[in-house]
């Protein structure tokens, strides 16, 4: 049980920080758009990466740093473009236009965005594959239980964030709130993009 709790605690603490993925989940949760699918894809992706780390994939990534380099520059390009898109959205949004009343984004496009936020983020490999993978070795035969705890934390976190965001819905009835959110998301995206390059 100690292994499960350790995995849950460490996994939860690693995904708690506001990042590109979390900001996207929060935004879609407020809009109540494909929330279940978004939360499920995020949590499932984490589970796959955690499983890979515990299975020894972390060692492979350490041996081939090119994998991290590709992910780093791919992630920078994606976050940079999405950040600019958020700023443009905030600037062009009409004061009379409320995103809550707008047509929803297609499920396919939403899933592709979620996958990009997850798999193009080098930090997710460092956290789930390398860090959790290496820590799991300390638990020996109980490593799978540690991994299961970390996977559980991802499901708890993302579904709590996605569905908990609706509490903020009354605030976002006002279009100005969306402008502020888009600006904040833009700042987060660009900050993370430049952090990936070590700038």
mmCIF file with all atom_site columns, C-alpha atoms in Angstrom:
data_model
loop_
_atom_site.group_PDB
_atom_site.id
_atom_site.type_symbol
_atom_site.label_atom_id
_atom_site.label_alt_id
_atom_site.label_comp_id
_atom_site.label_asym_id
_atom_site.label_entity_id
_atom_site.label_seq_id
_atom_site.pdbx_PDB_ins_code
_atom_site.Cartn_x
_atom_site.Cartn_y
_atom_site.Cartn_z
_atom_site.occupancy
_atom_site.B_iso_or_equiv
_atom_site.pdbx_formal_charge
_atom_site.auth_seq_id
_atom_site.auth_comp_id
_atom_site.auth_asym_id
_atom_site.auth_atom_id
_atom_site.pdbx_PDB_model_num
ATOM 1   C CA . UNK A 1 1   ? 0.000   0.000  0.000   1.00 0.00 ? 1   UNK A CA 1
ATOM 2   C CA . UNK A 1 2   ? 2.937   2.306  0.713   1.00 0.00 ? 2   UNK A CA 1
ATOM 3   C CA . UNK A 1 3   ? 4.091   1.896  -2.903  1.00 0.00 ? 3   UNK A CA 1
ATOM 4   C CA . UNK A 1 4   ? 0.635   2.888  -4.215  1.00 0.00 ? 4   UNK A CA 1
ATOM 5   C CA . UNK A 1 5   ? 0.434   5.973  -1.969  1.00 0.00 ? 5   UNK A CA 1
ATOM 6   C CA . UNK A 1 6   ? 3.972   7.023  -2.936  1.00 0.00 ? 6   UNK A CA 1
ATOM 7   C CA . UNK A 1 7   ? 3.156   6.658  -6.627  1.00 0.00 ? 7   UNK A CA 1
ATOM 8   C CA . UNK A 1 8   ? -0.122  8.555  -6.232  1.00 0.00 ? 8   UNK A CA 1
ATOM 9   C CA . UNK A 1 9   ? 1.501   11.403 -4.260  1.00 0.00 ? 9   UNK A CA 1
ATOM 10  C CA . UNK A 1 10  ? 4.471   11.846 -6.586  1.00 0.00 ? 10  UNK A CA 1
ATOM 11  C CA . UNK A 1 11  ? 2.352   11.523 -9.728  1.00 0.00 ? 11  UNK A CA 1
ATOM 12  C CA . UNK A 1 12  ? -0.168  14.074 -8.440  1.00 0.00 ? 12  UNK A CA 1
ATOM 13  C CA . UNK A 1 13  ? 2.518   16.575 -7.463  1.00 0.00 ? 13  UNK A CA 1
ATOM 14  C CA . UNK A 1 14  ? 4.138   16.347 -10.908 1.00 0.00 ? 14  UNK A CA 1
ATOM 15  C CA . UNK A 1 15  ? 0.951   17.230 -12.818 1.00 0.00 ? 15  UNK A CA 1
ATOM 16  C CA . UNK A 1 16  ? -0.370  19.791 -10.330 1.00 0.00 ? 16  UNK A CA 1
ATOM 17  C CA . UNK A 1 17  ? 1.519   22.749 -11.826 1.00 0.00 ? 17  UNK A CA 1
ATOM 18  C CA . UNK A 1 18  ? -0.383  24.799 -14.391 1.00 0.00 ? 18  UNK A CA 1
ATOM 19  C CA . UNK A 1 19  ? 0.999   23.828 -17.775 1.00 0.00 ? 19  UNK A CA 1
ATOM 20  C CA . UNK A 1 20  ? -0.181  23.898 -21.374 1.00 0.00 ? 20  UNK A CA 1
ATOM 21  C CA . UNK A 1 21  ? -2.155  20.680 -21.006 1.00 0.00 ? 21  UNK A CA 1
ATOM 22  C CA . UNK A 1 22  ? -3.814  21.722 -17.749 1.00 0.00 ? 22  UNK A CA 1
ATOM 23  C CA . UNK A 1 23  ? -4.698  25.162 -19.126 1.00 0.00 ? 23  UNK A CA 1
ATOM 24  C CA . UNK A 1 24  ? -6.378  23.518 -22.124 1.00 0.00 ? 24  UNK A CA 1
ATOM 25  C CA . UNK A 1 25  ? -8.339  21.089 -19.926 1.00 0.00 ? 25  UNK A CA 1
ATOM 26  C CA . UNK A 1 26  ? -9.446  23.996 -17.714 1.00 0.00 ? 26  UNK A CA 1
ATOM 27  C CA . UNK A 1 27  ? -10.593 26.052 -20.700 1.00 0.00 ? 27  UNK A CA 1
ATOM 28  C CA . UNK A 1 28  ? -12.561 23.187 -22.242 1.00 0.00 ? 28  UNK A CA 1
ATOM 29  C CA . UNK A 1 29  ? -14.036 22.332 -18.838 1.00 0.00 ? 29  UNK A CA 1
ATOM 30  C CA . UNK A 1 30  ? -15.371 25.874 -18.501 1.00 0.00 ? 30  UNK A CA 1
ATOM 31  C CA . UNK A 1 31  ? -16.844 25.622 -22.024 1.00 0.00 ? 31  UNK A CA 1
ATOM 32  C CA . UNK A 1 32  ? -18.190 22.121 -21.178 1.00 0.00 ? 32  UNK A CA 1
ATOM 33  C CA . UNK A 1 33  ? -16.808 20.897 -24.501 1.00 0.00 ? 33  UNK A CA 1
ATOM 34  C CA . UNK A 1 34  ? -15.917 17.186 -24.885 1.00 0.00 ? 34  UNK A CA 1
ATOM 35  C CA . UNK A 1 35  ? -14.831 17.187 -21.222 1.00 0.00 ? 35  UNK A CA 1
ATOM 36  C CA . UNK A 1 36  ? -14.972 13.437 -20.632 1.00 0.00 ? 36  UNK A CA 1
ATOM 37  C CA . UNK A 1 37  ? -12.982 12.583 -23.768 1.00 0.00 ? 37  UNK A CA 1
ATOM 38  C CA . UNK A 1 38  ? -10.357 15.258 -23.036 1.00 0.00 ? 38  UNK A CA 1
ATOM 39  C CA . UNK A 1 39  ? -9.871  14.089 -19.440 1.00 0.00 ? 39  UNK A CA 1
ATOM 40  C CA . UNK A 1 40  ? -9.774  10.446 -20.512 1.00 0.00 ? 40  UNK A CA 1
ATOM 41  C CA . UNK A 1 41  ? -7.215  11.029 -23.291 1.00 0.00 ? 41  UNK A CA 1
ATOM 42  C CA . UNK A 1 42  ? -4.961  13.044 -20.946 1.00 0.00 ? 42  UNK A CA 1
ATOM 43  C CA . UNK A 1 43  ? -5.130  10.439 -18.170 1.00 0.00 ? 43  UNK A CA 1
ATOM 44  C CA . UNK A 1 44  ? -4.732  7.496  -20.567 1.00 0.00 ? 44  UNK A CA 1
ATOM 45  C CA . UNK A 1 45  ? -1.706  9.136  -22.213 1.00 0.00 ? 45  UNK A CA 1
ATOM 46  C CA . UNK A 1 46  ? -0.134  9.613  -18.786 1.00 0.00 ? 46  UNK A CA 1
ATOM 47  C CA . UNK A 1 47  ? -0.880  5.990  -17.914 1.00 0.00 ? 47  UNK A CA 1
ATOM 48  C CA . UNK A 1 48  ? 0.822   4.779  -21.118 1.00 0.00 ? 48  UNK A CA 1
ATOM 49  C CA . UNK A 1 49  ? 3.900   6.932  -20.438 1.00 0.00 ? 49  UNK A CA 1
ATOM 50  C CA . UNK A 1 50  ? 4.081   5.842  -16.788 1.00 0.00 ? 50  UNK A CA 1
ATOM 51  C CA . UNK A 1 51  ? 3.821   2.203  -17.858 1.00 0.00 ? 51  UNK A CA 1
ATOM 52  C CA . UNK A 1 52  ? 6.603   2.795  -20.390 1.00 0.00 ? 52  UNK A CA 1
ATOM 53  C CA . UNK A 1 53  ? 8.793   4.377  -17.708 1.00 0.00 ? 53  UNK A CA 1
ATOM 54  C CA . UNK A 1 54  ? 8.282   1.546  -15.245 1.00 0.00 ? 54  UNK A CA 1
ATOM 55  C CA . UNK A 1 55  ? 8.894   -0.986 -18.021 1.00 0.00 ? 55  UNK A CA 1
ATOM 56  C CA . UNK A 1 56  ? 12.345  0.493  -18.644 1.00 0.00 ? 56  UNK A CA 1
ATOM 57  C CA . UNK A 1 57  ? 11.687  2.926  -21.491 1.00 0.00 ? 57  UNK A CA 1
ATOM 58  C CA . UNK A 1 58  ? 13.311  5.662  -19.402 1.00 0.00 ? 58  UNK A CA 1
ATOM 59  C CA . UNK A 1 59  ? 16.646  3.912  -19.936 1.00 0.00 ? 59  UNK A CA 1
ATOM 60  C CA . UNK A 1 60  ? 16.079  3.966  -23.710 1.00 0.00 ? 60  UNK A CA 1
ATOM 61  C CA . UNK A 1 61  ? 15.366  7.714  -23.691 1.00 0.00 ? 61  UNK A CA 1
ATOM 62  C CA . UNK A 1 62  ? 18.560  8.335  -21.706 1.00 0.00 ? 62  UNK A CA 1
ATOM 63  C CA . UNK A 1 63  ? 20.564  6.352  -24.263 1.00 0.00 ? 63  UNK A CA 1
ATOM 64  C CA . UNK A 1 64  ? 19.078  8.255  -27.214 1.00 0.00 ? 64  UNK A CA 1
ATOM 65  C CA . UNK A 1 65  ? 18.924  11.950 -26.249 1.00 0.00 ? 65  UNK A CA 1
ATOM 66  C CA . UNK A 1 66  ? 17.886  12.744 -29.836 1.00 0.00 ? 66  UNK A CA 1
ATOM 67  C CA . UNK A 1 67  ? 14.364  11.709 -28.846 1.00 0.00 ? 67  UNK A CA 1
ATOM 68  C CA . UNK A 1 68  ? 14.289  14.506 -26.282 1.00 0.00 ? 68  UNK A CA 1
ATOM 69  C CA . UNK A 1 69  ? 15.724  17.014 -28.766 1.00 0.00 ? 69  UNK A CA 1
ATOM 70  C CA . UNK A 1 70  ? 13.041  16.274 -31.344 1.00 0.00 ? 70  UNK A CA 1
ATOM 71  C CA . UNK A 1 71  ? 10.322  16.548 -28.688 1.00 0.00 ? 71  UNK A CA 1
ATOM 72  C CA . UNK A 1 72  ? 11.845  19.795 -27.382 1.00 0.00 ? 72  UNK A CA 1
ATOM 73  C CA . UNK A 1 73  ? 11.770  21.672 -30.692 1.00 0.00 ? 73  UNK A CA 1
ATOM 74  C CA . UNK A 1 74  ? 8.461   20.160 -31.767 1.00 0.00 ? 74  UNK A CA 1
ATOM 75  C CA . UNK A 1 75  ? 6.959   21.187 -28.441 1.00 0.00 ? 75  UNK A CA 1
ATOM 76  C CA . UNK A 1 76  ? 8.392   24.717 -28.755 1.00 0.00 ? 76  UNK A CA 1
ATOM 77  C CA . UNK A 1 77  ? 6.841   25.220 -32.204 1.00 0.00 ? 77  UNK A CA 1
ATOM 78  C CA . UNK A 1 78  ? 3.455   23.928 -31.084 1.00 0.00 ? 78  UNK A CA 1
ATOM 79  C CA . UNK A 1 79  ? 3.320   25.951 -27.836 1.00 0.00 ? 79  UNK A CA 1
ATOM 80  C CA . UNK A 1 80  ? 4.590   29.121 -29.547 1.00 0.00 ? 80  UNK A CA 1
ATOM 81  C CA . UNK A 1 81  ? 1.934   28.969 -32.277 1.00 0.00 ? 81  UNK A CA 1
ATOM 82  C CA . UNK A 1 82  ? -0.852  28.112 -29.823 1.00 0.00 ? 82  UNK A CA 1
ATOM 83  C CA . UNK A 1 83  ? 0.265   30.949 -27.524 1.00 0.00 ? 83  UNK A CA 1
ATOM 84  C CA . UNK A 1 84  ? 0.077   33.462 -30.375 1.00 0.00 ? 84  UNK A CA 1
ATOM 85  C CA . UNK A 1 85  ? -3.322  32.039 -31.301 1.00 0.00 ? 85  UNK A CA 1
ATOM 86  C CA . UNK A 1 86  ? -4.563  32.698 -27.747 1.00 0.00 ? 86  UNK A CA 1
ATOM 87  C CA . UNK A 1 87  ? -3.357  36.318 -27.870 1.00 0.00 ? 87  UNK A CA 1
ATOM 88  C CA . UNK A 1 88  ? -5.022  36.789 -31.257 1.00 0.00 ? 88  UNK A CA 1
ATOM 89  C CA . UNK A 1 89  ? -8.245  35.276 -29.914 1.00 0.00 ? 89  UNK A CA 1
ATOM 90  C CA . UNK A 1 90  ? -8.216  37.668 -26.939 1.00 0.00 ? 90  UNK A CA 1
ATOM 91  C CA . UNK A 1 91  ? -7.564  40.668 -29.207 1.00 0.00 ? 91  UNK A CA 1
ATOM 92  C CA . UNK A 1 92  ? -10.144 39.800 -31.889 1.00 0.00 ? 92  UNK A CA 1
ATOM 93  C CA . UNK A 1 93  ? -12.923 38.604 -29.571 1.00 0.00 ? 93  UNK A CA 1
ATOM 94  C CA . UNK A 1 94  ? -15.921 40.901 -29.631 1.00 0.00 ? 94  UNK A CA 1
ATOM 95  C CA . UNK A 1 95  ? -17.187 42.167 -26.281 1.00 0.00 ? 95  UNK A CA 1
ATOM 96  C CA . UNK A 1 96  ? -20.625 40.911 -27.277 1.00 0.00 ? 96  UNK A CA 1
ATOM 97  C CA . UNK A 1 97  ? -19.304 37.481 -28.240 1.00 0.00 ? 97  UNK A CA 1
ATOM 98  C CA . UNK A 1 98  ? -19.402 34.831 -25.514 1.00 0.00 ? 98  UNK A CA 1
ATOM 99  C CA . UNK A 1 99  ? -17.464 31.621 -26.336 1.00 0.00 ? 99  UNK A CA 1
ATOM 100 C CA . UNK A 1 100 ? -19.998 29.683 -24.257 1.00 0.00 ? 100 UNK A CA 1
ATOM 101 C CA . UNK A 1 101 ? -22.583 30.443 -26.941 1.00 0.00 ? 101 UNK A CA 1
ATOM 102 C CA . UNK A 1 102 ? -20.349 29.493 -29.881 1.00 0.00 ? 102 UNK A CA 1
ATOM 103 C CA . UNK A 1 103 ? -20.457 26.212 -31.860 1.00 0.00 ? 103 UNK A CA 1
ATOM 104 C CA . UNK A 1 104 ? -18.304 23.498 -30.319 1.00 0.00 ? 104 UNK A CA 1
ATOM 105 C CA . UNK A 1 105 ? -15.021 22.387 -31.850 1.00 0.00 ? 105 UNK A CA 1
ATOM 106 C CA . UNK A 1 106 ? -15.217 18.993 -33.546 1.00 0.00 ? 106 UNK A CA 1
ATOM 107 C CA . UNK A 1 107 ? -14.347 15.989 -31.403 1.00 0.00 ? 107 UNK A CA 1
ATOM 108 C CA . UNK A 1 108 ? -11.583 14.894 -33.813 1.00 0.00 ? 108 UNK A CA 1
ATOM 109 C CA . UNK A 1 109 ? -9.872  18.305 -33.725 1.00 0.00 ? 109 UNK A CA 1
ATOM 110 C CA . UNK A 1 110 ? -10.165 18.434 -29.946 1.00 0.00 ? 110 UNK A CA 1
ATOM 111 C CA . UNK A 1 111 ? -8.570  14.989 -29.545 1.00 0.00 ? 111 UNK A CA 1
ATOM 112 C CA . UNK A 1 112 ? -5.707  15.966 -31.874 1.00 0.00 ? 112 UNK A CA 1
ATOM 113 C CA . UNK A 1 113 ? -5.082  19.113 -29.800 1.00 0.00 ? 113 UNK A CA 1
ATOM 114 C CA . UNK A 1 114 ? -5.064  17.127 -26.553 1.00 0.00 ? 114 UNK A CA 1
ATOM 115 C CA . UNK A 1 115 ? -2.652  14.564 -28.016 1.00 0.00 ? 115 UNK A CA 1
ATOM 116 C CA . UNK A 1 116 ? -0.366  17.366 -29.221 1.00 0.00 ? 116 UNK A CA 1
ATOM 117 C CA . UNK A 1 117 ? -0.381  19.082 -25.800 1.00 0.00 ? 117 UNK A CA 1
ATOM 118 C CA . UNK A 1 118 ? 0.526   15.767 -24.191 1.00 0.00 ? 118 UNK A CA 1
ATOM 119 C CA . UNK A 1 119 ? 2.948   14.041 -26.534 1.00 0.00 ? 119 UNK A CA 1
ATOM 120 C CA . UNK A 1 120 ? 4.808   17.145 -27.809 1.00 0.00 ? 120 UNK A CA 1
ATOM 121 C CA . UNK A 1 121 ? 5.723   18.191 -24.282 1.00 0.00 ? 121 UNK A CA 1
ATOM 122 C CA . UNK A 1 122 ? 9.262   17.020 -23.401 1.00 0.00 ? 122 UNK A CA 1
ATOM 123 C CA . UNK A 1 123 ? 8.575   17.593 -19.703 1.00 0.00 ? 123 UNK A CA 1
ATOM 124 C CA . UNK A 1 124 ? 5.974   14.842 -19.743 1.00 0.00 ? 124 UNK A CA 1
ATOM 125 C CA . UNK A 1 125 ? 8.704   12.372 -20.730 1.00 0.00 ? 125 UNK A CA 1
ATOM 126 C CA . UNK A 1 126 ? 11.024  13.645 -18.018 1.00 0.00 ? 126 UNK A CA 1
ATOM 127 C CA . UNK A 1 127 ? 8.281   13.426 -15.382 1.00 0.00 ? 127 UNK A CA 1
ATOM 128 C CA . UNK A 1 128 ? 6.420   10.252 -16.287 1.00 0.00 ? 128 UNK A CA 1
ATOM 129 C CA . UNK A 1 129 ? 8.971   8.166  -18.159 1.00 0.00 ? 129 UNK A CA 1
ATOM 130 C CA . UNK A 1 130 ? 12.327  9.037  -16.614 1.00 0.00 ? 130 UNK A CA 1
ATOM 131 C CA . UNK A 1 131 ? 11.528  10.363 -13.112 1.00 0.00 ? 131 UNK A CA 1
ATOM 132 C CA . UNK A 1 132 ? 8.658   8.036  -12.198 1.00 0.00 ? 132 UNK A CA 1
ATOM 133 C CA . UNK A 1 133 ? 10.420  5.182  -14.002 1.00 0.00 ? 133 UNK A CA 1
ATOM 134 C CA . UNK A 1 134 ? 13.605  5.642  -11.988 1.00 0.00 ? 134 UNK A CA 1
ATOM 135 C CA . UNK A 1 135 ? 11.799  6.114  -8.650  1.00 0.00 ? 135 UNK A CA 1
ATOM 136 C CA . UNK A 1 136 ? 9.771   2.950  -9.270  1.00 0.00 ? 136 UNK A CA 1
ATOM 137 C CA . UNK A 1 137 ? 12.968  0.859  -9.218  1.00 0.00 ? 137 UNK A CA 1
ATOM 138 C CA . UNK A 1 138 ? 13.282  1.584  -5.490  1.00 0.00 ? 138 UNK A CA 1
ATOM 139 C CA . UNK A 1 139 ? 10.137  -0.452 -4.863  1.00 0.00 ? 139 UNK A CA 1
ATOM 140 C CA . UNK A 1 140 ? 11.459  -3.605 -6.528  1.00 0.00 ? 140 UNK A CA 1
ATOM 141 C CA . UNK A 1 141 ? 8.665   -6.138 -7.007  1.00 0.00 ? 141 UNK A CA 1
ATOM 142 C CA . UNK A 1 142 ? 6.128   -3.506 -5.901  1.00 0.00 ? 142 UNK A CA 1
ATOM 143 C CA . UNK A 1 143 ? 7.069   -1.161 -8.772  1.00 0.00 ? 143 UNK A CA 1
ATOM 144 C CA . UNK A 1 144 ? 3.823   -1.991 -10.670 1.00 0.00 ? 144 UNK A CA 1
ATOM 145 C CA . UNK A 1 145 ? 1.827   -0.917 -7.595  1.00 0.00 ? 145 UNK A CA 1
ATOM 146 C CA . UNK A 1 146 ? 3.791   2.339  -7.498  1.00 0.00 ? 146 UNK A CA 1
ATOM 147 C CA . UNK A 1 147 ? 2.998   2.849  -11.186 1.00 0.00 ? 147 UNK A CA 1
ATOM 148 C CA . UNK A 1 148 ? -0.672  2.095  -10.626 1.00 0.00 ? 148 UNK A CA 1
ATOM 149 C CA . UNK A 1 149 ? -0.747  4.754  -7.902  1.00 0.00 ? 149 UNK A CA 1
ATOM 150 C CA . UNK A 1 150 ? 0.770   7.317  -10.291 1.00 0.00 ? 150 UNK A CA 1
ATOM 151 C CA . UNK A 1 151 ? -1.710  6.360  -13.033 1.00 0.00 ? 151 UNK A CA 1
ATOM 152 C CA . UNK A 1 152 ? -4.620  6.708  -10.598 1.00 0.00 ? 152 UNK A CA 1
ATOM 153 C CA . UNK A 1 153 ? -3.463  10.200 -9.652  1.00 0.00 ? 153 UNK A CA 1
ATOM 154 C CA . UNK A 1 154 ? -3.635  11.250 -13.319 1.00 0.00 ? 154 UNK A CA 1
ATOM 155 C CA . UNK A 1 155 ? -7.229  10.075 -13.676 1.00 0.00 ? 155 UNK A CA 1
ATOM 156 C CA . UNK A 1 156 ? -8.244  11.765 -10.396 1.00 0.00 ? 156 UNK A CA 1
ATOM 157 C CA . UNK A 1 157 ? -6.500  15.028 -11.304 1.00 0.00 ? 157 UNK A CA 1
ATOM 158 C CA . UNK A 1 158 ? -7.700  15.449 -14.879 1.00 0.00 ? 158 UNK A CA 1
ATOM 159 C CA . UNK A 1 159 ? -11.320 14.520 -14.205 1.00 0.00 ? 159 UNK A CA 1
ATOM 160 C CA . UNK A 1 160 ? -11.354 16.808 -11.140 1.00 0.00 ? 160 UNK A CA 1
ATOM 161 C CA . UNK A 1 161 ? -9.912  19.676 -13.206 1.00 0.00 ? 161 UNK A CA 1
ATOM 162 C CA . UNK A 1 162 ? -12.164 19.116 -16.208 1.00 0.00 ? 162 UNK A CA 1
ATOM 163 C CA . UNK A 1 163 ? -15.429 18.808 -14.312 1.00 0.00 ? 163 UNK A CA 1
ATOM 164 C CA . UNK A 1 164 ? -14.465 21.118 -11.460 1.00 0.00 ? 164 UNK A CA 1
ATOM 165 C CA . UNK A 1 165 ? -13.936 23.933 -13.977 1.00 0.00 ? 165 UNK A CA 1
ATOM 166 C CA . UNK A 1 166 ? -17.726 24.295 -14.359 1.00 0.00 ? 166 UNK A CA 1
ATOM 167 C CA . UNK A 1 167 ? -17.765 26.006 -10.965 1.00 0.00 ? 167 UNK A CA 1
ATOM 168 C CA . UNK A 1 168 ? -16.146 28.941 -12.783 1.00 0.00 ? 168 UNK A CA 1
ATOM 169 C CA . UNK A 1 169 ? -18.837 29.054 -15.496 1.00 0.00 ? 169 UNK A CA 1
ATOM 170 C CA . UNK A 1 170 ? -20.804 32.001 -13.940 1.00 0.00 ? 170 UNK A CA 1
ATOM 171 C CA . UNK A 1 171 ? -17.631 34.114 -14.019 1.00 0.00 ? 171 UNK A CA 1
ATOM 172 C CA . UNK A 1 172 ? -17.138 33.293 -17.697 1.00 0.00 ? 172 UNK A CA 1
ATOM 173 C CA . UNK A 1 173 ? -20.617 34.460 -18.710 1.00 0.00 ? 173 UNK A CA 1
ATOM 174 C CA . UNK A 1 174 ? -18.858 37.783 -19.256 1.00 0.00 ? 174 UNK A CA 1
ATOM 175 C CA . UNK A 1 175 ? -16.778 37.964 -22.480 1.00 0.00 ? 175 UNK A CA 1
ATOM 176 C CA . UNK A 1 176 ? -14.095 40.061 -20.728 1.00 0.00 ? 176 UNK A CA 1
ATOM 177 C CA . UNK A 1 177 ? -13.351 37.030 -18.543 1.00 0.00 ? 177 UNK A CA 1
ATOM 178 C CA . UNK A 1 178 ? -12.577 35.038 -21.683 1.00 0.00 ? 178 UNK A CA 1
ATOM 179 C CA . UNK A 1 179 ? -10.244 37.776 -22.920 1.00 0.00 ? 179 UNK A CA 1
ATOM 180 C CA . UNK A 1 180 ? -8.343  37.600 -19.623 1.00 0.00 ? 180 UNK A CA 1
ATOM 181 C CA . UNK A 1 181 ? -8.239  33.778 -19.741 1.00 0.00 ? 181 UNK A CA 1
ATOM 182 C CA . UNK A 1 182 ? -6.957  33.784 -23.336 1.00 0.00 ? 182 UNK A CA 1
ATOM 183 C CA . UNK A 1 183 ? -4.209  36.274 -22.401 1.00 0.00 ? 183 UNK A CA 1
ATOM 184 C CA . UNK A 1 184 ? -3.208  34.184 -19.372 1.00 0.00 ? 184 UNK A CA 1
ATOM 185 C CA . UNK A 1 185 ? -3.165  31.002 -21.481 1.00 0.00 ? 185 UNK A CA 1
ATOM 186 C CA . UNK A 1 186 ? -1.087  32.816 -24.100 1.00 0.00 ? 186 UNK A CA 1
ATOM 187 C CA . UNK A 1 187 ? 1.428   33.880 -21.440 1.00 0.00 ? 187 UNK A CA 1
ATOM 188 C CA . UNK A 1 188 ? 1.614   30.324 -20.057 1.00 0.00 ? 188 UNK A CA 1
ATOM 189 C CA . UNK A 1 189 ? 2.095   28.822 -23.531 1.00 0.00 ? 189 UNK A CA 1
ATOM 190 C CA . UNK A 1 190 ? 4.828   31.253 -24.604 1.00 0.00 ? 190 UNK A CA 1
ATOM 191 C CA . UNK A 1 191 ? 6.588   31.011 -21.229 1.00 0.00 ? 191 UNK A CA 1
ATOM 192 C CA . UNK A 1 192 ? 6.626   27.201 -21.463 1.00 0.00 ? 192 UNK A CA 1
ATOM 193 C CA . UNK A 1 193 ? 7.761   27.366 -25.091 1.00 0.00 ? 193 UNK A CA 1
ATOM 194 C CA . UNK A 1 194 ? 10.823  29.456 -24.237 1.00 0.00 ? 194 UNK A CA 1
ATOM 195 C CA . UNK A 1 195 ? 11.492  27.432 -21.096 1.00 0.00 ? 195 UNK A CA 1
ATOM 196 C CA . UNK A 1 196 ? 11.773  24.332 -23.314 1.00 0.00 ? 196 UNK A CA 1
ATOM 197 C CA . UNK A 1 197 ? 14.665  26.005 -25.139 1.00 0.00 ? 197 UNK A CA 1
ATOM 198 C CA . UNK A 1 198 ? 16.254  27.043 -21.860 1.00 0.00 ? 198 UNK A CA 1
ATOM 199 C CA . UNK A 1 199 ? 15.689  30.763 -22.533 1.00 0.00 ? 199 UNK A CA 1
#
